Short mmCIF file of C-alpha atoms and ligand atoms in Angstrom, two decimals:
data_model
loop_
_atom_site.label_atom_id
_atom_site.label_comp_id
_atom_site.label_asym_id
_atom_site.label_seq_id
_atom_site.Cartn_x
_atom_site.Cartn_y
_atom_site.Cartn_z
CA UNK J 253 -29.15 -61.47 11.21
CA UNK J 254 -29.72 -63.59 8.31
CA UNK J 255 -26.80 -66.63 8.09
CA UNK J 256 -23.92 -65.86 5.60
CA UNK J 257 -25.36 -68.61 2.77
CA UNK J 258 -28.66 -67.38 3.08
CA UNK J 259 -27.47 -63.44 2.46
CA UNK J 260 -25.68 -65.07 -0.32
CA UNK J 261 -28.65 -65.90 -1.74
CA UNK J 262 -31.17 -63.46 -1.56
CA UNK J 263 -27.94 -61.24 -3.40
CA UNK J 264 -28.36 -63.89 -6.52
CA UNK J 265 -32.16 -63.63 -6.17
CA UNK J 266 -32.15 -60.30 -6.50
CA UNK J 267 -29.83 -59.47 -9.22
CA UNK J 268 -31.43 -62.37 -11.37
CA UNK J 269 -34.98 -60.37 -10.65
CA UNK J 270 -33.34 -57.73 -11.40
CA UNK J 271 -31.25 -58.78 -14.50
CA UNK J 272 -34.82 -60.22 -16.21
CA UNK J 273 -36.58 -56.74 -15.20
CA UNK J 274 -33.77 -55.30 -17.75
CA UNK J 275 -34.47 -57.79 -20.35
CA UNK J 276 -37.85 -56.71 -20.30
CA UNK J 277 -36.84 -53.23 -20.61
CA UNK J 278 -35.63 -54.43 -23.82
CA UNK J 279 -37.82 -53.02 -26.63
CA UNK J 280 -39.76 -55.88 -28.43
CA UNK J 281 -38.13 -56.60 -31.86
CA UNK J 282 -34.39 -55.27 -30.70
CA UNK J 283 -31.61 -56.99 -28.80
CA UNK J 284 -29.83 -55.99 -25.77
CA UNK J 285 -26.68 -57.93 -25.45
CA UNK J 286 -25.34 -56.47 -22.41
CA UNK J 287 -27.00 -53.96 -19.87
CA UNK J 288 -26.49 -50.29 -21.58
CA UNK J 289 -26.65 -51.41 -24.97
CA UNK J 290 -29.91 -51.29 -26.59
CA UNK J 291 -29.39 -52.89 -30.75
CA UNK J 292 -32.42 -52.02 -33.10
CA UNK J 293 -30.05 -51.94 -36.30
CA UNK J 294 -32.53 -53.02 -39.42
CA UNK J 295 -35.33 -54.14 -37.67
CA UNK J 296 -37.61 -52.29 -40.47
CA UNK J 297 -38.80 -49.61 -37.55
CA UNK J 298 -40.82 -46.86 -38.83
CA UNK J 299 -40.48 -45.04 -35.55
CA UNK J 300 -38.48 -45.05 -32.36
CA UNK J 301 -39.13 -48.39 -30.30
CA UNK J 302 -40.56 -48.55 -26.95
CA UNK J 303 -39.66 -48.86 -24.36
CA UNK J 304 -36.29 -47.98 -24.25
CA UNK J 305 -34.27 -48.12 -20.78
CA UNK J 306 -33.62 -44.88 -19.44
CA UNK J 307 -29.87 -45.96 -18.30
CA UNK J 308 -29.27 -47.05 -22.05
CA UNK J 309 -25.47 -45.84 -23.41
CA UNK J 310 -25.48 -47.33 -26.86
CA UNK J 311 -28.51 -47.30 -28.89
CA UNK J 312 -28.37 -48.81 -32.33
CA UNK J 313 -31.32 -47.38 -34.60
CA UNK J 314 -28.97 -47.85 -37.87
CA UNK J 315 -31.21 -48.76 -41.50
CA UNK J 316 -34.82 -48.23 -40.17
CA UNK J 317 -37.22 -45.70 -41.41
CA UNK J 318 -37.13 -43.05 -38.47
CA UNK J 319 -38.67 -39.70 -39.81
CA UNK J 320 -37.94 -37.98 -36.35
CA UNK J 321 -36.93 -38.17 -33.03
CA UNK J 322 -38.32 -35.66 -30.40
CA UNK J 323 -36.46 -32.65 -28.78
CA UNK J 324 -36.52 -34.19 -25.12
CA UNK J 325 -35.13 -37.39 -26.55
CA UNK J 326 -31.50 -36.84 -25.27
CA UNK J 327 -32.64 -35.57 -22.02
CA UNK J 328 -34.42 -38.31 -21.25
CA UNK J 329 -31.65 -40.17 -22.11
CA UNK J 330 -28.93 -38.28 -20.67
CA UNK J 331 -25.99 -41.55 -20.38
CA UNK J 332 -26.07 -41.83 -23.95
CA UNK J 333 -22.71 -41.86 -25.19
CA UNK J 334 -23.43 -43.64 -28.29
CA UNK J 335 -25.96 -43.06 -30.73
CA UNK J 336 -26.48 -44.20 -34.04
CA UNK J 337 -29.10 -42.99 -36.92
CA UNK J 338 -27.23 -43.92 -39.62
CA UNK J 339 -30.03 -44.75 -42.54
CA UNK J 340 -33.19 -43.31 -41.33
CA UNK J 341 -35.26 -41.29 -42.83
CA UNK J 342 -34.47 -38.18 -40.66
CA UNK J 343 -35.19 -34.87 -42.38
CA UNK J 344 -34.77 -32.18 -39.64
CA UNK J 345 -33.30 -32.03 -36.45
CA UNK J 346 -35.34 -30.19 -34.01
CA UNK J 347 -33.94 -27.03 -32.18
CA UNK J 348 -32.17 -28.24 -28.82
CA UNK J 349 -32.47 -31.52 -29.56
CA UNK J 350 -28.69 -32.36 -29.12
CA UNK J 351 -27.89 -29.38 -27.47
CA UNK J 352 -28.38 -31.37 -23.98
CA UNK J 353 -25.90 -34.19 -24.60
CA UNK J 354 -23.11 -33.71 -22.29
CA UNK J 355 -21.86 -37.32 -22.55
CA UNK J 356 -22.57 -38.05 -26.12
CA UNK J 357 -19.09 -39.18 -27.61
CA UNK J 358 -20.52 -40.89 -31.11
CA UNK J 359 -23.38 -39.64 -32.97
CA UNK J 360 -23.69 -41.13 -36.54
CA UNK J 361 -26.39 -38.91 -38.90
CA UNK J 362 -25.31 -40.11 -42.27
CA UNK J 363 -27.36 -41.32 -44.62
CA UNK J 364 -30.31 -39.68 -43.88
CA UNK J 365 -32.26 -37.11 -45.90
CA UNK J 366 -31.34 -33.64 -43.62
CA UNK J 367 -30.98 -30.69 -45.92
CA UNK J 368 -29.48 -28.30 -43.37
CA UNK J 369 -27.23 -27.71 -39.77
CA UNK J 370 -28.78 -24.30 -38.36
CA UNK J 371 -26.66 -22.63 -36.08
CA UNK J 372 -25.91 -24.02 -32.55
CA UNK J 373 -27.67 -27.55 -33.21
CA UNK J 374 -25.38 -29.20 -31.15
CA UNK J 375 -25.11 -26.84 -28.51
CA UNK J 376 -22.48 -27.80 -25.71
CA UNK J 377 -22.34 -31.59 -26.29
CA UNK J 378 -18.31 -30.92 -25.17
CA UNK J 379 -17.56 -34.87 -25.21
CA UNK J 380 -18.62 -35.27 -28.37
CA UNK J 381 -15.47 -36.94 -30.42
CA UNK J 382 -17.21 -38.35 -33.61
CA UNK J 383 -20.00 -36.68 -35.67
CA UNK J 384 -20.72 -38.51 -38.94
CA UNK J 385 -23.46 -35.97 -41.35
CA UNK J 386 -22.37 -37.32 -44.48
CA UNK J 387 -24.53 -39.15 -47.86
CA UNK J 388 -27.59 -36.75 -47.13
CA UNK J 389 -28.23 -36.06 -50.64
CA UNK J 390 -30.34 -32.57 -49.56
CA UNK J 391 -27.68 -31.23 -46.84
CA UNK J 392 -26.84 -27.96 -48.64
CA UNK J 393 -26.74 -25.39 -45.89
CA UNK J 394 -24.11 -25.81 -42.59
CA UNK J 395 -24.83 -22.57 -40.97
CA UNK J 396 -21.78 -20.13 -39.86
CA UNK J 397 -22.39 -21.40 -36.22
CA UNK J 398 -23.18 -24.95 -36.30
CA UNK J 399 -20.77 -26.88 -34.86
CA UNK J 400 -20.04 -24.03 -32.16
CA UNK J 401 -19.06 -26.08 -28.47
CA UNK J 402 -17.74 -29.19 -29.89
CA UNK J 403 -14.08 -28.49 -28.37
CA UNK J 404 -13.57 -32.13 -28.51
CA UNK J 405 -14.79 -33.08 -31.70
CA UNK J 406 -12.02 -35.05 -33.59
CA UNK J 407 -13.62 -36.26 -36.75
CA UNK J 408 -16.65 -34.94 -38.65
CA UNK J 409 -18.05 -36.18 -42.03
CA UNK J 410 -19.70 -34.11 -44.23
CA UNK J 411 -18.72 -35.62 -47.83
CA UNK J 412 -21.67 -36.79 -50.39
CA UNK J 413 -23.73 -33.81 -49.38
CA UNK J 414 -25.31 -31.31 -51.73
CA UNK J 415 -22.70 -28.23 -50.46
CA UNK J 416 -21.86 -25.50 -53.07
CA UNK J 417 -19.77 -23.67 -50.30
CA UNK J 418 -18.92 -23.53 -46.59
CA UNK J 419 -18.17 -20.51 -44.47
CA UNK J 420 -14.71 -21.29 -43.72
CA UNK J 421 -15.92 -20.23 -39.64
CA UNK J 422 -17.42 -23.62 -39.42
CA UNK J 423 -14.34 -25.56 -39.38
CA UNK J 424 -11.92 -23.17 -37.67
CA UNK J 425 -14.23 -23.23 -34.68
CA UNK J 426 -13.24 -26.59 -33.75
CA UNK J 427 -9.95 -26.87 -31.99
CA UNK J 428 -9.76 -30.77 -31.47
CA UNK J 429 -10.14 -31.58 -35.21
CA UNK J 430 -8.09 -34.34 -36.75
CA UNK J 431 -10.15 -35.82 -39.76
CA UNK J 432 -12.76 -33.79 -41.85
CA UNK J 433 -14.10 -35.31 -45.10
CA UNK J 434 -16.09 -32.81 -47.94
CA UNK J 435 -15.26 -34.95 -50.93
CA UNK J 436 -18.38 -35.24 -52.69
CA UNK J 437 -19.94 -32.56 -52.83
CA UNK J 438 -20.71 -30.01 -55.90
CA UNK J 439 -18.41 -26.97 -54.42
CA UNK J 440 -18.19 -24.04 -56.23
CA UNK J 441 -14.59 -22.73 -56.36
CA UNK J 442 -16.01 -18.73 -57.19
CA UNK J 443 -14.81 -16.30 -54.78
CA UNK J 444 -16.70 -17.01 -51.18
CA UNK J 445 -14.47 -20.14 -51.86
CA UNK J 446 -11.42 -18.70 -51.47
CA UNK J 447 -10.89 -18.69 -47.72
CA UNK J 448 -12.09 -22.30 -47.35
CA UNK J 449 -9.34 -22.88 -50.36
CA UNK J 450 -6.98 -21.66 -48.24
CA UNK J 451 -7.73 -23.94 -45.59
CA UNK J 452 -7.69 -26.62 -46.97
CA UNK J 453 -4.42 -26.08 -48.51
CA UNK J 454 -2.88 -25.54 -44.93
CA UNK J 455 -4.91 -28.30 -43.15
CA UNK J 456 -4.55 -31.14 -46.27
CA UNK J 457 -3.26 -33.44 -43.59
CA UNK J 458 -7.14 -33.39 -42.37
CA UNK J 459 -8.18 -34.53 -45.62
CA UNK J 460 -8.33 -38.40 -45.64
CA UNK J 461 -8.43 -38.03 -49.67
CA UNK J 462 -6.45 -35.58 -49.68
CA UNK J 463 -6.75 -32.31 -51.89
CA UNK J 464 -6.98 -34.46 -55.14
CA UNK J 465 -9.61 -36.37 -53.65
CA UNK J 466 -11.96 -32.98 -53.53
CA UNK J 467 -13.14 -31.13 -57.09
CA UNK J 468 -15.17 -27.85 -57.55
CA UNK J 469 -17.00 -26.40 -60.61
CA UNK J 470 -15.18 -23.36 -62.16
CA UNK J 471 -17.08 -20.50 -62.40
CA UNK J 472 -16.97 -19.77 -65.98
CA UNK J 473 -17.88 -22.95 -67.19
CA UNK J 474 -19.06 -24.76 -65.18
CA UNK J 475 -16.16 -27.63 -65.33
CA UNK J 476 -15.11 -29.53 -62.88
CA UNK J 477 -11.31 -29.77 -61.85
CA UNK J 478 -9.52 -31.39 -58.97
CA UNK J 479 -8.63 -29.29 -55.82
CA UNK J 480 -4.94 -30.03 -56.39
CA UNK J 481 -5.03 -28.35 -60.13
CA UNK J 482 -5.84 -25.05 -58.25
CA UNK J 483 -3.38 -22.18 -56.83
CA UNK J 484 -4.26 -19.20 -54.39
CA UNK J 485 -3.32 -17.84 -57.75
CA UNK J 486 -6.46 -18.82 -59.08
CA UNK J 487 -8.79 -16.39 -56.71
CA UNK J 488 -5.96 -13.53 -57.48
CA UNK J 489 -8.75 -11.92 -58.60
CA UNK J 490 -11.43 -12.42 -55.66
CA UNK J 491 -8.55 -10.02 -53.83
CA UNK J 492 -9.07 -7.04 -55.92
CA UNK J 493 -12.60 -6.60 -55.58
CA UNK J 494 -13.10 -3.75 -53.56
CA UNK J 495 -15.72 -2.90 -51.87
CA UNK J 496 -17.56 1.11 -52.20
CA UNK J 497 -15.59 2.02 -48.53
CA UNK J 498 -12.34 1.07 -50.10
CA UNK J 499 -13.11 3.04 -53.17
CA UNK J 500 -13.83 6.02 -50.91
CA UNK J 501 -10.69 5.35 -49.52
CA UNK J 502 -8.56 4.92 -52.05
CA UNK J 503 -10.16 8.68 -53.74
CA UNK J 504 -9.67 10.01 -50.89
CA UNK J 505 -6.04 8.99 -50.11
CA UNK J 506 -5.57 10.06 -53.66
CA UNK J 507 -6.44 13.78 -52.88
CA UNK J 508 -5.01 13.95 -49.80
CA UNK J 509 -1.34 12.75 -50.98
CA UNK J 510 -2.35 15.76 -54.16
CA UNK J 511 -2.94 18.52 -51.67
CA UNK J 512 0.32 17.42 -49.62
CA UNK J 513 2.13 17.17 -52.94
CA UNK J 514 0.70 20.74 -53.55
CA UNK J 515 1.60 22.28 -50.26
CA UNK J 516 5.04 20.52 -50.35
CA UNK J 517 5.96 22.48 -54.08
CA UNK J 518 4.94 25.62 -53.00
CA UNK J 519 6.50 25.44 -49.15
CA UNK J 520 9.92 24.65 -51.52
CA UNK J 521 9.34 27.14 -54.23
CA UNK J 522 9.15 29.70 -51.72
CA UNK J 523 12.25 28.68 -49.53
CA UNK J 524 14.21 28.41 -52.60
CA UNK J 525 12.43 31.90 -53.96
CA UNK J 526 13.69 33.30 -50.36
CA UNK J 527 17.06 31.29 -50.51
CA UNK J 528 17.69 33.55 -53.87
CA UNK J 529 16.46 37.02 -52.62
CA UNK J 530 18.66 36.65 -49.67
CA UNK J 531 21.65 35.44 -50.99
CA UNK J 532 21.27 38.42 -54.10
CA UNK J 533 21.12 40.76 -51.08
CA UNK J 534 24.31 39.32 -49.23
CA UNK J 535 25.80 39.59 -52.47
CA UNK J 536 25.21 43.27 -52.84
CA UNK J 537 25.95 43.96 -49.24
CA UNK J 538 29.28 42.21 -50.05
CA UNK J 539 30.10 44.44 -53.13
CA UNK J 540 29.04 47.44 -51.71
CA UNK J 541 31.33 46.73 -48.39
CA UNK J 542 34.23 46.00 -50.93
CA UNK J 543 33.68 49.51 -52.76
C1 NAG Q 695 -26.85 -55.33 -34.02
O1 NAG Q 695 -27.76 -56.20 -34.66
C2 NAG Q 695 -27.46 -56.46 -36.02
C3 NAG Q 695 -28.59 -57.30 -36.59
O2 NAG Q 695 -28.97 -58.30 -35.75
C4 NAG Q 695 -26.11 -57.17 -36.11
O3 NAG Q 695 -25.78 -57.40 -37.47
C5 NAG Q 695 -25.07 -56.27 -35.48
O4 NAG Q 695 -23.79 -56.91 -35.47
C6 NAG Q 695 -25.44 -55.90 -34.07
N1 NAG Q 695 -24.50 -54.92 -33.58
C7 NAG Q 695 -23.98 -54.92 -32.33
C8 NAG Q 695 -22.97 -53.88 -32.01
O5 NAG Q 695 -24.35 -55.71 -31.50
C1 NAG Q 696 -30.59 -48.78 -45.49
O1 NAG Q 696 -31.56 -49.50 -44.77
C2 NAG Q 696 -32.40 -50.32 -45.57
C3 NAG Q 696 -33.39 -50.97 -44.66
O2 NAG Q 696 -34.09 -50.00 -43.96
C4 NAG Q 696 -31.53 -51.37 -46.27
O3 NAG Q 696 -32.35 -52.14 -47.11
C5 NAG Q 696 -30.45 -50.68 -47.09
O4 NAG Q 696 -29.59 -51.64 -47.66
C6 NAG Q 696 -29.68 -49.74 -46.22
N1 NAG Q 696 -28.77 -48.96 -47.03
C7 NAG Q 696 -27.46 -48.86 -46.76
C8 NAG Q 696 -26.68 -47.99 -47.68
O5 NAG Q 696 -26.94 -49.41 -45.81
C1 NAG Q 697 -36.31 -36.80 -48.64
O1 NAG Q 697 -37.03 -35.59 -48.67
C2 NAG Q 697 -37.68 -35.32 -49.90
C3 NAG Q 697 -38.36 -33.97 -49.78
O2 NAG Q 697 -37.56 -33.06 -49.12
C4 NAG Q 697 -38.66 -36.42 -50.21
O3 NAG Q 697 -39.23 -36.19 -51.49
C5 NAG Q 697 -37.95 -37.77 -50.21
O4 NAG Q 697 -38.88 -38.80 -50.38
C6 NAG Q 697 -37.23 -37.98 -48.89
N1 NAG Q 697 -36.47 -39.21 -48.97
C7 NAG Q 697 -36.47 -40.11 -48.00
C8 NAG Q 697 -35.60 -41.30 -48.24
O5 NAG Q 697 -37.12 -39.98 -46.99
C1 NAG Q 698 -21.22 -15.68 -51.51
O1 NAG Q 698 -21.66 -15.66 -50.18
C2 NAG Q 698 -22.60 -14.66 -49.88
C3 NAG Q 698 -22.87 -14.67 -48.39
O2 NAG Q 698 -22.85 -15.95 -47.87
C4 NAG Q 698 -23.86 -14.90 -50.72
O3 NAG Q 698 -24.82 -13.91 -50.46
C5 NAG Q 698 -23.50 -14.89 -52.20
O4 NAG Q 698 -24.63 -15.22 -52.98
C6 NAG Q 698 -22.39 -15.89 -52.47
N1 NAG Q 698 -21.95 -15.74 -53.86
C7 NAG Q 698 -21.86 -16.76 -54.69
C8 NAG Q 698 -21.39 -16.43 -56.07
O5 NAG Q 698 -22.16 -17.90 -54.37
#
């Protein structure tokens, strides 16, 4: 048995060794002010640094020049919980990539030069809280299913983008939400924008510019008007369009309610005919039982 002092200091020994084997771990031209937080914010990085600690929880890769970052990435680095890409030069996200981050709370994407969100991109990543997408001038495509599994997700960006329209799916898939911003983008208020209208209408609160803060381009000329200048009145006529199966329908209900109208005459033309031939022969009955 080692003496009490002595135990004592083998323990500081050991966590100093220990300590300076994590400052090693600490990629070349970053910082790493405290043990799970890796900073490599505008360091002029053309690709991801190296190495980065495996126990790292907030990575910093903010204004750099990252093109990409590979599909393991987040399973290799599974304590992430904060992780921030604002300002790269990312252009696609691979399949799966993100699908694997269970602890992942923050996850900033702005800024970059993505030009679409396929379906299921962030898989199950149920912690995340914060999911920033916005200023990527190409962005014009967020499929039907892309933020499916994010039942925590409390704020998403997706303003400055290039969308002309949203499937209205994409939002209402996401129970936790508190903040969304879309200002900033050239929507097209024509008719596959009339459910997301309606949305937004009932969910304004969401809006941190509100409904004035958002404008579309009208159909017919192209102009562009504020959100709040619009009515459900104005797709009145989106709700009319019917489809060939409601035509059908519609023909068909229209013959239908003929025949019955047909049927209905004759059943009461022939009562009443009945009605008259019986009451002519009470009648004469009657007379003749008088005589
Ligand atoms: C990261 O580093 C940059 C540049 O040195 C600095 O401006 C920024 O405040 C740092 N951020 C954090 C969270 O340490
Ligand atoms: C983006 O990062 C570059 C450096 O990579 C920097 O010069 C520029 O100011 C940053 N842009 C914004 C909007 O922060
Ligand atoms: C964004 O992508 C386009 C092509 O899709 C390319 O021409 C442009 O240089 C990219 N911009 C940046 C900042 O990487
Ligand atoms: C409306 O949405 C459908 C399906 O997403 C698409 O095929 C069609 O081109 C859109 N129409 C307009 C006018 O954008």
């Amino acid at each position: 048995m080692l003496p009490c002092v002595q135990r004592l200091q083998l323990f500081v020994l050991l966590s100093s060794v220990l300590r300076s084997c994590q400052g090693q771990n600490c990629p070349a031209s970053c910082q790493c002010p405290d043990p799970h937080t890796v900073n490599c914010s505008g360091r002029g990085l053309a690709r991801l640094p190296d190495p980065i600690p495996l126990d790292v929880r907030r990575l910093l890769l903010s204004h750099n020049w990252i093109p990409g970052i590979p599909s393991d990435f987040l399973v290799l680095y599974s304590d992430l919980v904060y992780l921030d890409l604002r300002n790269n030069s990312l252009s696609r996200i691979e399949p799966g990539t993100l699908s694997t981050s269970s602890r992942l709370v923050f996850l900033d994407l702005g800024c970059n030069n993505l030009t679409e969100i396929p379906s299921g991109t962030f898989g199950e990543s149920r912690s995340l809280i914060k999911l920033r997408l916005g200023s990527n001038p190409s962005l014009s495509m967020v499929s039907k299913d892309a933020f499916l599994g994010l039942t925590s997700l409390r704020e998403l960006e997706l303003d400055q983008n290039a969308l002309s329209g949203l499937d209205v799916g994409v939002l209402g898939q996401l129970p936790s939400l508190r903040v969304v911003r879309l200002e900033g983008n050239p929507w097209e208020c024509n008719c596959n924008f009339s459910k997301l209208f309606a949305w937004l209408m009932e969910n304004r609160h969401k809006l941190p510019t509100g409904i004035q803060g958002m404008e579309c381009s009208l159909p017919v000329d192209g102009r562009r008007v504020a959100l709040s200048q619009l009515s459900e009145d104005s797709f009145r006529e989106c709700q009319v369009t019917l489809t060939l199966t409601d035509y059908f329908i519609v023909i068909f209900s229209g013959i239908a309610v003929s025949v019955a109208a047909i049927l209905t005459s004759f059943f009461l033309a022939s009562t009443v005919h009945c009605f008259q031939r019986w009451s002519k022969a009470n009648k004469t009955d009657e007379e003749e039982s008088d005589a």
